[in-house]
mmCIF file of C-alpha atoms in Angstrom:
data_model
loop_
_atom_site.group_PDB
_atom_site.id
_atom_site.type_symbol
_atom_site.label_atom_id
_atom_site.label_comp_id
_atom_site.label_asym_id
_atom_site.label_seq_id
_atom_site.Cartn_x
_atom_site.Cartn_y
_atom_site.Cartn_z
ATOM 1 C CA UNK A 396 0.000 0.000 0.000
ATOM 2 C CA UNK A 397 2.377 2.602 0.644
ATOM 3 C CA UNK A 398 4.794 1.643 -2.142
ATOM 4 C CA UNK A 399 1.210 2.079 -4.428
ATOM 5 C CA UNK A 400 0.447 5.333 -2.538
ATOM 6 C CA UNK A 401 4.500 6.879 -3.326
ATOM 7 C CA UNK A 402 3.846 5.698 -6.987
ATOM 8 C CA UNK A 403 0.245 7.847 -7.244
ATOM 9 C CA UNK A 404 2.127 10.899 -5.687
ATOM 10 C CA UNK A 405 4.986 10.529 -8.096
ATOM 11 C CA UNK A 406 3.068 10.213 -11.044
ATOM 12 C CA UNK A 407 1.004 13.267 -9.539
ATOM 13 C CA UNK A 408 4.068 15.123 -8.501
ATOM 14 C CA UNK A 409 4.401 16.721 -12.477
ATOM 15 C CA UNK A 410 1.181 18.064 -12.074
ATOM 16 C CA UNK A 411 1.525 19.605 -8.819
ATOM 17 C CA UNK A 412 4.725 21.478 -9.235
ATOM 18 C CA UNK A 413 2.942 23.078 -12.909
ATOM 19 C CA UNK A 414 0.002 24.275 -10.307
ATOM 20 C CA UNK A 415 2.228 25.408 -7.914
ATOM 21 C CA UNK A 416 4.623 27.197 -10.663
ATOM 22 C CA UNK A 417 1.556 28.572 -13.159
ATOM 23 C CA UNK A 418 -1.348 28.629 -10.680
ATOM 24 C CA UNK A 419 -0.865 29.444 -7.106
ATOM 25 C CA UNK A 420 2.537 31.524 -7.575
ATOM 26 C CA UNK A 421 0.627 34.075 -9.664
ATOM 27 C CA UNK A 422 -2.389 34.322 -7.903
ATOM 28 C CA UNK A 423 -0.357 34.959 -4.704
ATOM 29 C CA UNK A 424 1.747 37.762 -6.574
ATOM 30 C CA UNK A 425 -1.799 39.260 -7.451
ATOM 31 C CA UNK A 426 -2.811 39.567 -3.987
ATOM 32 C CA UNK A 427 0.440 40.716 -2.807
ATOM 33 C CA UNK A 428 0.066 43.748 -5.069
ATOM 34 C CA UNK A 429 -4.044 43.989 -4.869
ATOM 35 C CA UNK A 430 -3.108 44.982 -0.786
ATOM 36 C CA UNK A 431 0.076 46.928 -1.106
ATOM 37 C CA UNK A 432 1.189 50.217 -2.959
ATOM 38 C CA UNK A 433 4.090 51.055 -4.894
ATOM 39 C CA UNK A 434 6.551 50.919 -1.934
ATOM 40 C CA UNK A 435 5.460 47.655 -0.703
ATOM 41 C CA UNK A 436 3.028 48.758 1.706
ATOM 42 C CA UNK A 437 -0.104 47.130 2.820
ATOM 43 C CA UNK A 438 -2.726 49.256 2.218
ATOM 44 C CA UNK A 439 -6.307 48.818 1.041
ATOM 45 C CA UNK A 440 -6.073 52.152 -1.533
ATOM 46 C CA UNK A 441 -6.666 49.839 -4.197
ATOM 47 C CA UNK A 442 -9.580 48.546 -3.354
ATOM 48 C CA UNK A 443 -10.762 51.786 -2.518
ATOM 49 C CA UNK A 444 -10.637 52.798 -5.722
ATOM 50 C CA UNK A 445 -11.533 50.457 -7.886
ATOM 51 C CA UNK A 446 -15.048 52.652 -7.910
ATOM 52 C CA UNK A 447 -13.782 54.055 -11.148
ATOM 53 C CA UNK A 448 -14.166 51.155 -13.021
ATOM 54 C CA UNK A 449 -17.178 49.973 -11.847
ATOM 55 C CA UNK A 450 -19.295 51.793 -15.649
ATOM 56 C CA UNK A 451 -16.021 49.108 -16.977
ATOM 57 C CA UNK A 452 -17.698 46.114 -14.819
ATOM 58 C CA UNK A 453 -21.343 47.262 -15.797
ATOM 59 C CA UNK A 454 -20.959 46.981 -19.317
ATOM 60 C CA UNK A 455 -18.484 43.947 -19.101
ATOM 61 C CA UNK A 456 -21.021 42.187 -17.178
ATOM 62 C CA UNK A 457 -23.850 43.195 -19.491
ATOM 63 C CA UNK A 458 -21.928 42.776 -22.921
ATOM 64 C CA UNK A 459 -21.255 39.222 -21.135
ATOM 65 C CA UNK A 460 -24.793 38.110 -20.132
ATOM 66 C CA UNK A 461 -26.207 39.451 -23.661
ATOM 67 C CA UNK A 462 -24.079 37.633 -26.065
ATOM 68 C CA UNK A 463 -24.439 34.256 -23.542
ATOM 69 C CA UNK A 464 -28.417 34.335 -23.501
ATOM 70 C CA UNK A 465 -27.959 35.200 -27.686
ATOM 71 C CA UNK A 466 -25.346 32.162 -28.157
ATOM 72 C CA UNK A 467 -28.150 29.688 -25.934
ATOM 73 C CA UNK A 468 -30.539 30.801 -27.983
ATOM 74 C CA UNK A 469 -28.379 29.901 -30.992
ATOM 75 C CA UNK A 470 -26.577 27.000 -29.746
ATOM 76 C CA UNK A 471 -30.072 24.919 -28.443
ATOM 77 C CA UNK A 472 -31.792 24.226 -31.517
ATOM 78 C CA UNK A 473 -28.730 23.848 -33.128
ATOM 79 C CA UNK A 474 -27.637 21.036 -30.308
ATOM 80 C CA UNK A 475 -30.705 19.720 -30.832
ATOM 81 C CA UNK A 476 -31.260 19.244 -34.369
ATOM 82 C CA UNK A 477 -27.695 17.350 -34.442
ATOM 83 C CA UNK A 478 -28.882 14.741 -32.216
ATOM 84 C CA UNK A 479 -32.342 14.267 -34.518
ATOM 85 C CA UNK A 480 -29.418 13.220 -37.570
ATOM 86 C CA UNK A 481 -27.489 10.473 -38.934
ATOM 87 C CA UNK A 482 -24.112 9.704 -37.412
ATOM 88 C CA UNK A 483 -22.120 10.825 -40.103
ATOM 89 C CA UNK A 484 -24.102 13.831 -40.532
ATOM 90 C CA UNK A 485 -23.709 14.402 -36.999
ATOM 91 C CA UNK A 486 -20.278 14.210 -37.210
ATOM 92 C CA UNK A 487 -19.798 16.180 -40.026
ATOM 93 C CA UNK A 488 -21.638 19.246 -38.451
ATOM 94 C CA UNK A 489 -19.476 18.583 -34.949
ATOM 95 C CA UNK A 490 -16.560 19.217 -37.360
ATOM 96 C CA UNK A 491 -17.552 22.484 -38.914
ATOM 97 C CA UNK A 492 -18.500 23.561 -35.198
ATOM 98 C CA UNK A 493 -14.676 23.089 -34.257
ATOM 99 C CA UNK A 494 -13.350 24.009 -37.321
ATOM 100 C CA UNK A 495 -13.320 27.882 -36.471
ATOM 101 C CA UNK A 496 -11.607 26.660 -33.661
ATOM 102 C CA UNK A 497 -8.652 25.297 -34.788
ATOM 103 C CA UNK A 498 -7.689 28.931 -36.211
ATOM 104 C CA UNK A 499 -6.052 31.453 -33.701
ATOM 105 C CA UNK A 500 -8.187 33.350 -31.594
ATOM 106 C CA UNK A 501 -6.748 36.560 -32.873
ATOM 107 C CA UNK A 502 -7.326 36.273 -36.222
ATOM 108 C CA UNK A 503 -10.573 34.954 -36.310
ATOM 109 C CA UNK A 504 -12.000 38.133 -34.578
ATOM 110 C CA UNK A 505 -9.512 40.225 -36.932
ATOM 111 C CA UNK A 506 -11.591 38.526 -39.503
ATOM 112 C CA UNK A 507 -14.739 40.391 -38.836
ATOM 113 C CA UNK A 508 -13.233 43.649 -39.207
ATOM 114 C CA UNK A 509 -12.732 43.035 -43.001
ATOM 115 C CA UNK A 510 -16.623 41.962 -42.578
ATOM 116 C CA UNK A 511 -18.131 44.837 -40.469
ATOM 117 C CA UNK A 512 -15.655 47.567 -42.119
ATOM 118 C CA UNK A 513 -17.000 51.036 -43.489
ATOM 119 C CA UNK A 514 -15.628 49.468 -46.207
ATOM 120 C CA UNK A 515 -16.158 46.108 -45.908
ATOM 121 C CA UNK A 516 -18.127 43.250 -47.360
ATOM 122 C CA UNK A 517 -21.224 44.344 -45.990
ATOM 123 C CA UNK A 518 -21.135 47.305 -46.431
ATOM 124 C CA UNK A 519 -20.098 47.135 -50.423
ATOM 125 C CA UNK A 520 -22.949 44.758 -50.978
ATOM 126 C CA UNK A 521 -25.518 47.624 -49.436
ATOM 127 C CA UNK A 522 -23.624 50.390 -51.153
ATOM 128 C CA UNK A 523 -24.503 48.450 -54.689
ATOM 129 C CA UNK A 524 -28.127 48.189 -53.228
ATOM 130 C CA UNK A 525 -28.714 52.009 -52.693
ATOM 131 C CA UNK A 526 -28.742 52.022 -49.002
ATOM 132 C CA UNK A 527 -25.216 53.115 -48.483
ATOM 133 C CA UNK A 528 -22.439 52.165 -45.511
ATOM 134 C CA UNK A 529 -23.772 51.304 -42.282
ATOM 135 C CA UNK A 530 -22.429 51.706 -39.243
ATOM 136 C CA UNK A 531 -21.238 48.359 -38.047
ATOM 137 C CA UNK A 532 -17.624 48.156 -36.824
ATOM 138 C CA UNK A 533 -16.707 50.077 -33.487
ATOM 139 C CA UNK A 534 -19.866 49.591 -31.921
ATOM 140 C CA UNK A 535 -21.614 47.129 -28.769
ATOM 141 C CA UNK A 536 -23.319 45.236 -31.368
ATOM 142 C CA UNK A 537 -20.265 44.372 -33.431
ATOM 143 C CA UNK A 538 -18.777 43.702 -29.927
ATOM 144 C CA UNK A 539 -21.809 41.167 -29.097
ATOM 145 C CA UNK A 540 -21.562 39.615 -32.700
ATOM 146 C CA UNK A 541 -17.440 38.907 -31.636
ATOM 147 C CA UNK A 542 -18.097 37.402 -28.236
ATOM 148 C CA UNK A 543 -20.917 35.121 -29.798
ATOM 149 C CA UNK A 544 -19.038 33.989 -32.693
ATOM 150 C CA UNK A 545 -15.689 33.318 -30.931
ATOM 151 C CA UNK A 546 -17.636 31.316 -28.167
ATOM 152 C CA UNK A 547 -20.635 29.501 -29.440
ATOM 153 C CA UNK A 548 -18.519 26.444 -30.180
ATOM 154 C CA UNK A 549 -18.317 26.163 -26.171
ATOM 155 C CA UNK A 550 -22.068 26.167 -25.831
ATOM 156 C CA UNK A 551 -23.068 23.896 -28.615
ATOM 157 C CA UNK A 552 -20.574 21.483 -27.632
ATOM 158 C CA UNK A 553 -21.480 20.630 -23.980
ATOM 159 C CA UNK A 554 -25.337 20.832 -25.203
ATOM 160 C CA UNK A 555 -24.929 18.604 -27.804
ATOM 161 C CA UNK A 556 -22.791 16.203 -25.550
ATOM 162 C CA UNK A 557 -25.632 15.833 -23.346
ATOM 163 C CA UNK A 558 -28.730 15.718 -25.674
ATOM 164 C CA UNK A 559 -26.863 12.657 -27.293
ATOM 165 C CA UNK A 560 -26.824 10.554 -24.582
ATOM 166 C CA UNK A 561 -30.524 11.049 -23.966
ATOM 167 C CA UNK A 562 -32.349 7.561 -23.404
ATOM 168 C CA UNK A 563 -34.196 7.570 -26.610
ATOM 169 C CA UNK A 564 -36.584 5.422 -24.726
ATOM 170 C CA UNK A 565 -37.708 8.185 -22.873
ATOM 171 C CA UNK A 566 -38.893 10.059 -25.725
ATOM 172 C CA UNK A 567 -41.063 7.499 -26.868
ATOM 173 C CA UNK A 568 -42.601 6.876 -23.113
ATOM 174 C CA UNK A 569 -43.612 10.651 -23.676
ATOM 175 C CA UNK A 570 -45.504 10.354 -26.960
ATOM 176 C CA UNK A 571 -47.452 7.147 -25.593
ATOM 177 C CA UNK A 572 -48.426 9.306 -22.920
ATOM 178 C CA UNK A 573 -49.924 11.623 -25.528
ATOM 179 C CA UNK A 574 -46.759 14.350 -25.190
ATOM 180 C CA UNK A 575 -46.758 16.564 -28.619
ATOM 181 C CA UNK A 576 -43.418 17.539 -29.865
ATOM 182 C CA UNK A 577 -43.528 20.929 -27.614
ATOM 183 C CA UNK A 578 -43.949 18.649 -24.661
ATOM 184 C CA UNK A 579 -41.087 16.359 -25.189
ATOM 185 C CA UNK A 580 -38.904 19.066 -25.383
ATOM 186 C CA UNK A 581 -40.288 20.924 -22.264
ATOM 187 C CA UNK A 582 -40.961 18.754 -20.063
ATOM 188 C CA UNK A 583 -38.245 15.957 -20.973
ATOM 189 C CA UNK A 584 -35.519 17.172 -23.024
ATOM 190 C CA UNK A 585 -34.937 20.528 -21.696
ATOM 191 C CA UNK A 586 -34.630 18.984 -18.089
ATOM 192 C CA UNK A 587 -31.986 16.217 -18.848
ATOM 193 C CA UNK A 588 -30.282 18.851 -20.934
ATOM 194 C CA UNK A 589 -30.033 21.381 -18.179
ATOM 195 C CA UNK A 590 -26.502 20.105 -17.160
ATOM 196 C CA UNK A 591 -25.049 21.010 -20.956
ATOM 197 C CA UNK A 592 -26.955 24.274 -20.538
ATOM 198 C CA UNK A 593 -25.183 25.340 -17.384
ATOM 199 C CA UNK A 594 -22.195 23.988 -18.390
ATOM 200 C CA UNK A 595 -21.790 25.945 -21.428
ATOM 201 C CA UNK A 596 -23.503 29.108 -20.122
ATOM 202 C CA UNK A 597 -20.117 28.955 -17.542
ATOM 203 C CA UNK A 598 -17.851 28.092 -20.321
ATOM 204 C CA UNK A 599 -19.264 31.240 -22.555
ATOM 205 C CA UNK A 600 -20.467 33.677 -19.784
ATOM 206 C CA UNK A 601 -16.385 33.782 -18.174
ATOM 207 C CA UNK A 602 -14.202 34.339 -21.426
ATOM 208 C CA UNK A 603 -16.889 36.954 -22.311
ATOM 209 C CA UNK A 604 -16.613 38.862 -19.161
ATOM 210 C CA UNK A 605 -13.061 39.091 -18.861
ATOM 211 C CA UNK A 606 -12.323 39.050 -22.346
ATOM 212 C CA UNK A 607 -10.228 42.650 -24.115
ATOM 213 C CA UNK A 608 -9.090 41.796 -27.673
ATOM 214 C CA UNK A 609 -12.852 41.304 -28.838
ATOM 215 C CA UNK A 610 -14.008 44.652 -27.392
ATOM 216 C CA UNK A 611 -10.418 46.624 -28.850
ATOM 217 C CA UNK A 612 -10.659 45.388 -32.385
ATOM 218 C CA UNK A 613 -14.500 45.351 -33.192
ATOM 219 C CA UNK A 614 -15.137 48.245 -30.437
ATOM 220 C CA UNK A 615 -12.718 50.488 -30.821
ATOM 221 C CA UNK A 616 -11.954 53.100 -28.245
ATOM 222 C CA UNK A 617 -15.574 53.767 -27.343
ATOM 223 C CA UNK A 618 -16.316 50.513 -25.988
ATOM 224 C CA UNK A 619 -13.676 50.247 -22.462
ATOM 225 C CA UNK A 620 -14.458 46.318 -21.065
ATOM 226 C CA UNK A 621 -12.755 45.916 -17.533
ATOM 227 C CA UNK A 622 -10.429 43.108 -19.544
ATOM 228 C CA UNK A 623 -9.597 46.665 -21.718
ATOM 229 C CA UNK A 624 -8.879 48.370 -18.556
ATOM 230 C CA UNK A 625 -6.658 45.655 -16.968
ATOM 231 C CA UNK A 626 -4.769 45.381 -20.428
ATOM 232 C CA UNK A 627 -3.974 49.376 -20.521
ATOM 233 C CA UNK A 628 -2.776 49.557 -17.178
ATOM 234 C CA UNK A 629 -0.677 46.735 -16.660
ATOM 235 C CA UNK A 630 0.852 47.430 -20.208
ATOM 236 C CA UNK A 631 1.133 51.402 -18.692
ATOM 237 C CA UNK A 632 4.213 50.226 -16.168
ATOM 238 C CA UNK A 633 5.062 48.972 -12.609
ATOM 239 C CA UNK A 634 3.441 52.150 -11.191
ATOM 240 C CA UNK A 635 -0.183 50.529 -12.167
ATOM 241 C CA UNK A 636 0.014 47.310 -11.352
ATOM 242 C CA UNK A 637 -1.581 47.457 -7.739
ATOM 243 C CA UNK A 638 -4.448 49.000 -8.917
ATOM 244 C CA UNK A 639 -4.737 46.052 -12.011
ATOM 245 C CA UNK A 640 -4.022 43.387 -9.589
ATOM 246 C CA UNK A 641 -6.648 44.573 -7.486
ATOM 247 C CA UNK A 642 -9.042 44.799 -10.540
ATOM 248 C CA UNK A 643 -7.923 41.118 -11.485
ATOM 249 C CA UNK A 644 -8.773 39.495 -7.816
ATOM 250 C CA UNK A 645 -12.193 41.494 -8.402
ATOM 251 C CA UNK A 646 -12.542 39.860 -11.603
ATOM 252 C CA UNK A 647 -11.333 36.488 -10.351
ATOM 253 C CA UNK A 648 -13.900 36.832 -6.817
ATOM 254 C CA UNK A 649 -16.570 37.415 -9.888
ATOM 255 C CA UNK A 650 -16.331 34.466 -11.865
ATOM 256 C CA UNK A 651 -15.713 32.113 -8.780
ATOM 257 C CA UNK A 652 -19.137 33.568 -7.687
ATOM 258 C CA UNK A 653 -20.629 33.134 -11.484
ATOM 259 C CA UNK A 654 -19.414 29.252 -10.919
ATOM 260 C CA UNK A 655 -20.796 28.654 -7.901
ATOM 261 C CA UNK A 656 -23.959 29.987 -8.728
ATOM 262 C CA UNK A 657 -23.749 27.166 -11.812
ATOM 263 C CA UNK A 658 -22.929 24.250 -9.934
ATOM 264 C CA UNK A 659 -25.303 25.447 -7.966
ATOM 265 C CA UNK A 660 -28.308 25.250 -10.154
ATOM 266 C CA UNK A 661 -26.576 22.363 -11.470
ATOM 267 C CA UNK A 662 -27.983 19.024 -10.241
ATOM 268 C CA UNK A 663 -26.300 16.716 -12.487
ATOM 269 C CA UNK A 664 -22.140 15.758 -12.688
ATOM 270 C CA UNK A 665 -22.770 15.028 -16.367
ATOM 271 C CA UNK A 666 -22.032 17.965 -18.345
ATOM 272 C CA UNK A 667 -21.860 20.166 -15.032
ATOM 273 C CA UNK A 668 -19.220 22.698 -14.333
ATOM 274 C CA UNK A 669 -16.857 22.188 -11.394
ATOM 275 C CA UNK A 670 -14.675 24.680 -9.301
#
């Protein structure tokens, strides 16, 4: 027994030193400068002003719970229509869901900016209809259209995951009960399929709060996410650092709370999110 129980920690011991290193180290720098000020002093200044930011948490928060509820709404039927498929259709749609992926992050939400231009593709096709260049780029919709399009993948995905394990026997108990189509899918499918629906409600709702490069490119300068504002001040020097820490550990405190509140709601380990 204890020769087994040296072998698990060995094998283990990789993994631990990476958290330790990558994980704990940094979050403990973070709260070293969250509580102390330039000098190395503890003092709870930072915290105290944080206030400033708080129109930068609004809209982050907001921006994040719109473009969630828009990719569910999406993401659902589209979960749900896979499972209804053949296999190989199935898997041919599960690839062009994770093809986008496979392309850098960066450049996929560059990509809309050749899309949602003054000059772009959209706006060249209205400009031969008559209507002329809409304003598209640099604005919270085009923000909202980045967030959903660089994270629906993780909300089909876990849905999907789910709905295709469904006991297809269930289904049919339903209908000879006298359940309609609407019914199975209230009162059987949406249940069992709640755990893929919290799951990737987490897995879209986080990135999209804390995310910067979205809001920069497609937002421009009028659109300041509290990812933007951590960005610009750590980038600004040593000198801002506390005050980004401190607006990091906020951040952090947030989504820990936005996870909890999912596993809370969450009944099921199957497709549920964990902390």
């Amino acid at each position: 027994m204890k020769t087994k129980s040296f072998g698990n920690k060995l094998v283990a011991s990789p993994y631990i030193v990476w958290s330790a290193i990558f994980i704990i180290v940094p979050l403990v720098i973070m709260v070293y400068y969250s509580l102390t000020d330039t000098n190395g002093v503890f003092t709870l200044a930072n915290i105290a002003g944080i206030g400033k930011y708080k129109k930068a948490f609004a809209l982050s928060i907001l921006y994040a719970i719109i473009a969630t509820v828009i990719t569910l709404l999406l993401a659902y039927p589209m979960a749900y229509f896979m499972t209804k498929m053949k296999v190989s259709s199935q898997r041919m749609i599960m690839l062009i869901v994770m093809l986008p992926m496979w392309m850098n992050f960066l450049i996929r939400t560059y990509s809309w900016i050749t899309i949602l231009a003054n000059t772009g593709i959209i706006n060249t096709f209205l400009s031969k209809l008559g209507i002329g260049p809409v304003k598209l780029i640099n604005t919270p919709g085009a923000v909202i259209l980045g967030m959903v399009y660089d994270f629906i993948p993780y909300m089909i995905l876990p849905i999907y995951s789910v709905m295709s394990k469904i006991d297809n026997s269930l289904l049919e108990a339903s209908s000879d009960l006298g359940a309609n189509s609407f019914t199975r899918l209230r009162r059987v499918i949406l249940p069992l399929s709640m755990p893929g629906v919290i799951s990737g409600i987490t897995m879209v709702f986080v990135p999209s709060v804390s995310t910067f490069y979205i809001s920069q490119k497609l937002g421009g300068n009028k659109t300041l996410l509290i990812g933007d504002a951590i960005e610009y001040l750590f980038n600004a020097g040593p000198d801002f650092y506390n005050i980004a820490s401190t607006l990091s550990l906020l951040l952090m405190v947030l989504i820990l709370i936005s996870l909890a509140v999912m596993n809370r709601f969450s009944d099921s380990e199957e497709g549920g999110v964990v902390i």
